[in-house]
Amino acid sequence: MKEETWKTAITKIEPNKVILRGYRIDELMGQITFAQAVFLAIKGELPSEKEARMIDAMLVSSIDHGVTPPSCLAARTIASAGSPLNAALAGGILAISKHHGGAIEDSMKMIQEAVQRKMEPNKTEEEMAAIILKEYKEKNKRLPGFGHRIHTKDPRTIKLFQIATDLGIAGEHVGMAKAIEDAVEQDSGKRLPINVDGAIAALLCEMEFPSELANGFFMLARLPGLVAHVYEEQTKMKPMRYIDPKEHEYDGYSERKI
Amino acid sequence: MKEETWKTAITKIEPNKVILRGYRIDELMGQITFAQAVFLAIKGELPSEKEARMIDAMLVSSIDHGVTPPSCLAARTIASAGSPLNAALAGGILAISKHHGGAIEDSMKMIQEAVQRKMEPNKTEEEMAAIILKEYKEKNKRLPGFGHRIHTKDPRTIKLFQIATDLGIAGEHVGMAKAIEDAVEQDSGKRLPINVDGAIAALLCEMEFPSELANGFFMLARLPGLVAHVYEEQTKMKPMRYIDPKEHEYDGYSERKI
Amino acid sequence: MKEETWKTAITKIEPNKVILRGYRIDELMGQITFAQAVFLAIKGELPSEKEARMIDAMLVSSIDHGVTPPSCLAARTIASAGSPLNAALAGGILAISKHHGGAIEDSMKMIQEAVQRKMEPNKTEEEMAAIILKEYKEKNKRLPGFGHRIHTKDPRTIKLFQIATDLGIAGEHVGMAKAIEDAVEQDSGKRLPINVDGAIAALLCEMEFPSELANGFFMLARLPGLVAHVYEEQTKMKPMRYIDPKEHEYDGYSERKI
Amino acid sequence: MKEETWKTAITKIEPNKVILRGYRIDELMGQITFAQAVFLAIKGELPSEKEARMIDAMLVSSIDHGVTPPSCLAARTIASAGSPLNAALAGGILAISKHHGGAIEDSMKMIQEAVQRKMEPNKTEEEMAAIILKEYKEKNKRLPGFGHRIHTKDPRTIKLFQIATDLGIAGEHVGMAKAIEDAVEQDSGKRLPINVDGAIAALLCEMEFPSELANGFFMLARLPGLVAHVYEEQTKMKPMRYIDPKEHEYDGYSERKI
């Protein structure tokens, strides 16, 4: 009745030995950053030094975005009812979905497809971007990874692309994302800027990260922010308060320099 | 009928500006690692350079421990039923609880109390450790953060304490943890070694991390491992298989060097 | 290495046969209501005819309470982000906790203790109720199951106690709950009425339901309400809307008779 | 900045008054069963007397199916790590998904489509069933709601259809499900029996239940079973045990009669 022994390629556990993707965990500790370990655990290989710095910047960019995202509101609502941290975080993660974080995966697929189709009929980036835009307009679909309800020039996108350029990571996927941004402007006269989801999507493409894990990447990045929000809710707020998603104010540190 | 505006001290969002704990997010990106950002988001202040390296090592130490922890089994079970990544991860996080990860918080409280009580009656570390041990034995309670079902000399503990010593972070909390380890040996003749939970607990004490967030720290560390397991389950395993928690085998990379 | 075979007393599965707590499921179907099956699954025995009717009334009483409870807000927030039904329901259940539903368990414990302590020193219900009240006041604790932020005469409490009286289920636990209500009025001049949590608590005591499952009973009762809310959110509302916990209005059926 | 007031048609809350879908909750209590209230909450209308009995039977049929379903294993795994009831139940619900419970929705869609397409080209049930079967075979897809890994003649299906016939609820959707079952036998010589998912699917079609809520219906039915399993795990089992999905045994009541 026994199924045969099943296989896993992630971690090997022996007495006094833990091997992650082939590396002794105690050899990794102190030598690589957590961001590098994230890459190793998921992709199976250590990132290059440059990729490591890119990933750190990407994870930092998405660590928090205030109280209005549904992940934060769900986590705070659950915490406010008296549930422990893990329940609140689980609720937060359940809200990272199609409309919240989900654009990264859709954007990766769009960019990957555009880069691939560009090669076959041997088109320029501009021509391919225009085709993609036309197709989305015809299907009446939103371009995933473009536009933001608050930011017109998202500082995170600008910085991510700058770092990617400095590190030599920006390649044809970043190029395609920018070409689509230009195509929109030429078509409509208005700029619909690449948002942080679109920028992360382009960079995950450059690093050949599986698009199915794009949302997972965002969850990893956002979890610390959720921990901070739940802790604030648990330690400073009255239980069972009405959590108004609009009427709130920042009362933390004034702007300061590193 | 309106509650007054509520306050949050974590992140300030303005058009084209994201301020985390007082720092512009685009200034942080590229300058700090994700581990530093984790510390900043939760504690409200940037860690020192040395603390930053310590935290990276701690997060790396706990990124995965194979398929047997309940967080991994719960996540794989949910994924195996056809649920998406966020549902599986939420299930995994729900299993990080009293008996899985929970020892970190209990261990922090024990160590903090021991360090504090040592000062008042002006006892040596050895005397205080012996008192704590005696009290736990009388109440028939397990010492949290000591002993492991697989490892007798946990390589992660050894490396964490070595790094902490090198960085000058190991202080009286690490000292107290070691004193308790010695007290057990003197009392019973057997060594009940500090496990990775206990080591992380001592180090979180040194960095004045709130003990209520100890479990949260572990969740942050383990989430990437869970992503890797869910992805393996989704891409390599048959849906609805019986997931035997014992009959499995590692078939990943052979041991290799960085 | 194999653990010994583990045991379960709930359901026996054989080819073409399903036995729940000793009864063939196909014999139960058509003969008992779902509420009776709930009792059987959890308690291990079928309820009496009268208990069955009581449980139905209790489950009906708590099936929904509008959009403001945190379980509803968490579920809607998660649904609004594009997550599927099960994720939204899981989030809702995670919000049923200490401050939301949790009063039932606390109230059961208070009532059970009061009934027990009344016997030993042989006190009247009134005397015992006064003692309990005094103790809660001294510890500055709220009486669990008393008072409501909206209802002063909760119609559900009134109806539950009336049905319990008609069925002969109301016994010394209901009596004690009422005695405590009277004691408060005598002490303070104000009535702090038994709320629906307190009424359910007293009735679960009468039926010897384990107090650890009180919250579970409430989750069972509320889940259909959550399904209705999530479905409404998914089919009628715009994704990612701000879900204001105060500015909402009922636009359903006008009052009607069965 | 304020969104306009949002609307909900489920429950109206006023001081001392709770109105569910137009009915006073205290009028419903004692008059309708919980199963009827489930139907009312979700569909917005009270079921007929016959539908009410049908729903009770359907909910009872799925209240538990032993320890092997992923919802049960996930819930027990989370409970075993020391998490509270609501966390374990949330994990269980997260495992009710595409491959576990999900066949009900797929089956509803298949049956509804078959019934609809039968009318247009004016085919007999047999002809239409054969077409559906052919299409599924060509696409190499499993027929949702047919076949079971344990039961060849699922006693729950037999009883559900018998009750449906007695109550006059079995109509063309049940007919179509049976026609497909016959078509398979004629085509392959083997019987691939309608399982409990398929039977529930056909009956939910008869009662015009929205197919998007099919999984939700199953979650409602299964939750009490999960409560029983979590409670057994918490009260009788050692924490952190290896939960073997195969090596278990029933040690409950011997078969008995109502």
GROMACS .gro file of C-alpha atoms in nm, chain A residues 2-35 37-38 40-42 44-46 56-57 59-61 63-67 73 76 85-87 89-90 93-97 150-156 159-160 163 210 212-213 215-216 219-221 223-225 227-229 231-233 235-237 241-245 247-258, chain B residues 2-35 37-38 40-42 44-46 56-57 59-61 63-67 73 76 85-87 89-90 93-97 150-156 159-160 163 210 212-213 215-216 219-221 223-225 227-229 231-233 235-237 241-245 247-258:
model
  222
    2LYS     CA    1   0.307   0.224   0.049
    3GLU     CA    2   0.383   0.487  -0.215
    4GLU     CA    3   0.744   0.475  -0.318
    5THR     CA    4   0.983   0.709  -0.145
    6TRP     CA    5   0.945   1.061  -0.277
    7LYS     CA    6   1.224   1.293  -0.379
    8THR     CA    7   1.312   1.650  -0.296
    9ALA     CA    8   1.601   1.855  -0.432
   10ILE     CA    9   1.595   2.147  -0.190
   11THR     CA   10   1.750   2.059   0.143
   12LYS     CA   11   1.928   1.754   0.280
   13ILE     CA   12   1.913   1.699   0.653
   14GLU     CA   13   2.156   1.473   0.830
   15PRO     CA   14   2.261   1.470   1.192
   16ASN     CA   15   2.467   1.787   1.244
   17LYS     CA   16   2.453   1.876   0.876
   18VAL     CA   17   2.211   2.087   0.673
   19ILE     CA   18   2.274   2.111   0.299
   20LEU     CA   19   2.081   2.373   0.099
   21ARG     CA   20   2.096   2.317  -0.278
   22GLY     CA   21   2.432   2.146  -0.228
   23TYR     CA   22   2.587   2.404   0.005
   24ARG     CA   23   2.642   2.351   0.378
   25ILE     CA   24   2.420   2.600   0.553
   26ASP     CA   25   2.695   2.686   0.799
   27GLU     CA   26   2.924   2.768   0.511
   28LEU     CA   27   2.662   2.996   0.358
   29MET     CA   28   2.599   3.177   0.687
   30GLY     CA   29   2.819   3.483   0.713
   31GLN     CA   30   2.920   3.456   0.348
   32ILE     CA   31   2.600   3.535   0.165
   33THR     CA   32   2.316   3.777   0.235
   34PHE     CA   33   1.961   3.666   0.298
   35ALA     CA   34   1.867   3.795  -0.048
   37ALA     CA   35   1.991   3.276   0.001
   38VAL     CA   36   1.640   3.354  -0.123
   40LEU     CA   37   1.954   3.006  -0.404
   41ALA     CA   38   1.661   2.841  -0.227
   42ILE     CA   39   1.417   2.917  -0.507
   44GLY     CA   40   1.874   2.635  -0.704
   45GLU     CA   41   2.185   2.838  -0.786
   46LEU     CA   42   2.364   3.125  -0.619
   56ASP     CA   43   1.844   4.319  -0.252
   57ALA     CA   44   1.731   4.643  -0.415
   59LEU     CA   45   1.320   4.329  -0.217
   60VAL     CA   46   1.386   4.658  -0.037
   61SER     CA   47   1.174   4.847  -0.292
   63ILE     CA   48   0.904   4.600   0.171
   64ASP     CA   49   0.611   4.828   0.250
   65HIS     CA   50   0.366   5.067   0.091
   66GLY     CA   51   0.170   5.202   0.384
   67VAL     CA   52  -0.166   5.099   0.524
   73LEU     CA   53  -0.579   4.597   0.586
   76ARG     CA   54  -0.457   4.453   1.067
   85LEU     CA   55   0.081   3.727   1.450
   86ASN     CA   56   0.086   3.418   1.228
   87ALA     CA   57  -0.290   3.436   1.166
   89LEU     CA   58   0.027   3.743   0.840
   90ALA     CA   59  -0.151   3.449   0.675
   93ILE     CA   60  -0.059   3.688   0.231
   94LEU     CA   61  -0.402   3.564   0.119
   95ALA     CA   62  -0.473   3.918  -0.002
   96ILE     CA   63  -0.166   3.925  -0.226
   97SER     CA   64  -0.339   3.808  -0.535
  150ILE     CA   65  -0.073   5.754  -0.657
  151HIS     CA   66   0.265   5.783  -0.829
  152THR     CA   67   0.316   5.940  -1.173
  153LYS     CA   68   0.693   5.894  -1.160
  154ASP     CA   69   0.741   5.604  -0.924
  155PRO     CA   70   1.071   5.665  -0.745
  156ARG     CA   71   1.116   5.292  -0.701
  159LYS     CA   72   1.594   5.369  -0.893
  160LEU     CA   73   1.553   5.003  -0.991
  163ILE     CA   74   2.073   5.021  -1.047
  210PRO     CA   75   1.004   3.166  -1.316
  212GLU     CA   76   0.481   3.157  -1.164
  213LEU     CA   77   0.683   3.273  -0.864
  215ASN     CA   78   0.377   3.682  -0.675
  216GLY     CA   79   0.586   3.476  -0.435
  219MET     CA   80   0.514   3.814  -0.081
  220LEU     CA   81   0.871   3.762   0.042
  221ALA     CA   82   0.939   4.132  -0.002
  223LEU     CA   83   0.610   4.016   0.468
  224PRO     CA   84   0.840   4.230   0.689
  225GLY     CA   85   0.618   4.530   0.625
  227VAL     CA   86   0.500   4.220   1.051
  228ALA     CA   87   0.559   4.587   1.132
  229HIS     CA   88   0.193   4.676   1.071
  231TYR     CA   89   0.293   4.472   1.562
  232GLU     CA   90   0.186   4.836   1.554
  233GLU     CA   91  -0.179   4.728   1.554
  235THR     CA   92   0.076   4.727   2.060
  236LYS     CA   93  -0.070   5.070   1.989
  237MET     CA   94  -0.429   5.030   1.873
  241ARG     CA   95  -1.156   4.945   1.619
  242TYR     CA   96  -1.305   5.042   1.284
  243ILE     CA   97  -1.007   5.044   1.050
  244ASP     CA   98  -1.086   5.321   0.806
  245PRO     CA   99  -0.883   5.268   0.488
  247GLU     CA  100  -0.865   5.845   0.734
  248HIS     CA  101  -0.513   5.784   0.858
  249GLU     CA  102  -0.200   5.987   0.903
  250TYR     CA  103   0.172   5.925   0.928
  251ASP     CA  104   0.318   6.019   1.264
  252GLY     CA  105   0.659   5.854   1.234
  253TYR     CA  106   1.007   5.994   1.185
  254SER     CA  107   1.047   6.309   0.978
  255GLU     CA  108   1.252   6.265   0.669
  256ARG     CA  109   1.612   6.181   0.750
  257LYS     CA  110   1.928   6.067   0.573
  258ILE     CA  111   2.108   5.734   0.610
  260LYS     CA  112  -1.648   5.902   1.224
  261GLU     CA  113  -1.363   5.772   1.438
  262GLU     CA  114  -1.084   6.023   1.450
  263THR     CA  115  -0.804   5.986   1.198
  264TRP     CA  116  -0.571   5.707   1.302
  265LYS     CA  117  -0.194   5.720   1.310
  266THR     CA  118   0.080   5.498   1.175
  267ALA     CA  119   0.455   5.542   1.214
  268ILE     CA  120   0.579   5.294   0.955
  269THR     CA  121   0.553   5.431   0.603
  270LYS     CA  122   0.449   5.765   0.457
  271ILE     CA  123   0.310   5.762   0.106
  272GLU     CA  124   0.296   6.077  -0.105
  273PRO     CA  125   0.279   6.112  -0.480
  274ASN     CA  126   0.620   6.002  -0.611
  275LYS     CA  127   0.760   5.958  -0.260
  276VAL     CA  128   0.771   5.658  -0.025
  277ILE     CA  129   0.925   5.717   0.318
  278LEU     CA  130   1.004   5.412   0.535
  279ARG     CA  131   1.072   5.498   0.899
  280GLY     CA  132   1.194   5.840   0.784
  281TYR     CA  133   1.413   5.723   0.496
  282ARG     CA  134   1.326   5.765   0.128
  283ILE     CA  135   1.283   5.416  -0.009
  284ASP     CA  136   1.476   5.506  -0.324
  285GLU     CA  137   1.766   5.619  -0.110
  286LEU     CA  138   1.763   5.291   0.082
  287MET     CA  139   1.753   5.083  -0.238
  288GLY     CA  140   2.102   4.990  -0.345
  289GLN     CA  141   2.247   5.110  -0.016
  290ILE     CA  142   2.112   4.858   0.233
  291THR     CA  143   2.047   4.487   0.212
  292PHE     CA  144   1.702   4.337   0.251
  293ALA     CA  145   1.804   4.210   0.595
  295ALA     CA  146   1.547   4.678   0.565
  296VAL     CA  147   1.375   4.403   0.765
  298LEU     CA  148   1.447   4.895   0.991
  299ALA     CA  149   1.084   4.815   0.908
  300ILE     CA  150   1.027   4.624   1.231
  302GLY     CA  151   1.223   5.153   1.334
  303GLU     CA  152   1.600   5.207   1.318
  304LEU     CA  153   1.873   5.089   1.084
  314ASP     CA  154   2.177   3.816   0.749
  315ALA     CA  155   2.345   3.513   0.904
  317LEU     CA  156   1.795   3.467   0.845
  318VAL     CA  157   2.012   3.244   0.626
  319SER     CA  158   2.045   2.987   0.906
  321ILE     CA  159   1.576   2.957   0.549
  322ASP     CA  160   1.492   2.588   0.525
  323HIS     CA  161   1.510   2.263   0.717
  324GLY     CA  162   1.382   2.007   0.471
  325VAL     CA  163   1.039   1.855   0.429
  331LEU     CA  164   0.400   1.963   0.519
  334ARG     CA  165   0.276   2.105   0.038
  343LEU     CA  166   0.099   2.967  -0.398
  344ASN     CA  167  -0.040   3.225  -0.157
  345ALA     CA  168  -0.287   2.974  -0.006
  347LEU     CA  169   0.222   2.977   0.203
  348ALA     CA  170  -0.055   3.101   0.431
  351ILE     CA  171   0.276   3.020   0.817
  352LEU     CA  172  -0.024   2.904   1.020
  353ALA     CA  173   0.185   2.600   1.122
  354ILE     CA  174   0.466   2.815   1.260
  355SER     CA  175   0.342   2.821   1.612
  408ILE     CA  176   1.818   1.531   1.483
  409HIS     CA  177   2.122   1.744   1.562
  410THR     CA  178   2.346   1.690   1.867
  411LYS     CA  179   2.587   1.966   1.763
  412ASP     CA  180   2.375   2.194   1.552
  413PRO     CA  181   2.609   2.344   1.291
  414ARG     CA  182   2.390   2.652   1.272
  417LYS     CA  183   2.834   2.919   1.331
  418LEU     CA  184   2.591   3.179   1.469
  421ILE     CA  185   2.993   3.505   1.392
  468PRO     CA  186   1.091   4.247   2.090
  470GLU     CA  187   0.669   3.902   2.075
  471LEU     CA  188   0.815   3.917   1.725
  473ASN     CA  189   0.812   3.393   1.582
  474GLY     CA  190   0.770   3.660   1.317
  477MET     CA  191   0.848   3.324   0.961
  478LEU     CA  192   1.041   3.582   0.758
  479ALA     CA  193   1.340   3.351   0.749
  481LEU     CA  194   0.911   3.182   0.389
  482PRO     CA  195   1.161   3.148   0.099
  483GLY     CA  196   1.211   2.783   0.189
  485VAL     CA  197   0.820   2.901  -0.164
  486ALA     CA  198   1.079   2.654  -0.290
  487HIS     CA  199   0.887   2.355  -0.149
  489TYR     CA  200   0.706   2.529  -0.628
  490GLU     CA  201   0.866   2.184  -0.627
  491GLU     CA  202   0.533   2.030  -0.525
  493THR     CA  203   0.591   2.149  -1.077
  494LYS     CA  204   0.725   1.800  -1.003
  495MET     CA  205   0.468   1.609  -0.800
  499ARG     CA  206  -0.048   1.229  -0.366
  500TYR     CA  207  -0.008   1.090  -0.014
  501ILE     CA  208   0.266   1.304   0.136
  502ASP     CA  209   0.449   1.068   0.366
  503PRO     CA  210   0.639   1.268   0.627
  505GLU     CA  211   0.963   0.819   0.331
  506HIS     CA  212   1.147   1.082   0.132
  507GLU     CA  213   1.493   1.126  -0.007
  508TYR     CA  214   1.715   1.409  -0.117
  509ASP     CA  215   1.798   1.400  -0.488
  510GLY     CA  216   1.944   1.748  -0.530
  511TYR     CA  217   2.298   1.871  -0.582
  512SER     CA  218   2.580   1.677  -0.422
  513GLU     CA  219   2.776   1.872  -0.170
  514ARG     CA  220   2.962   2.161  -0.330
  515LYS     CA  221   3.161   2.468  -0.230
  516ILE     CA  222   3.070   2.834  -0.278
   0.00000   0.00000   0.00000
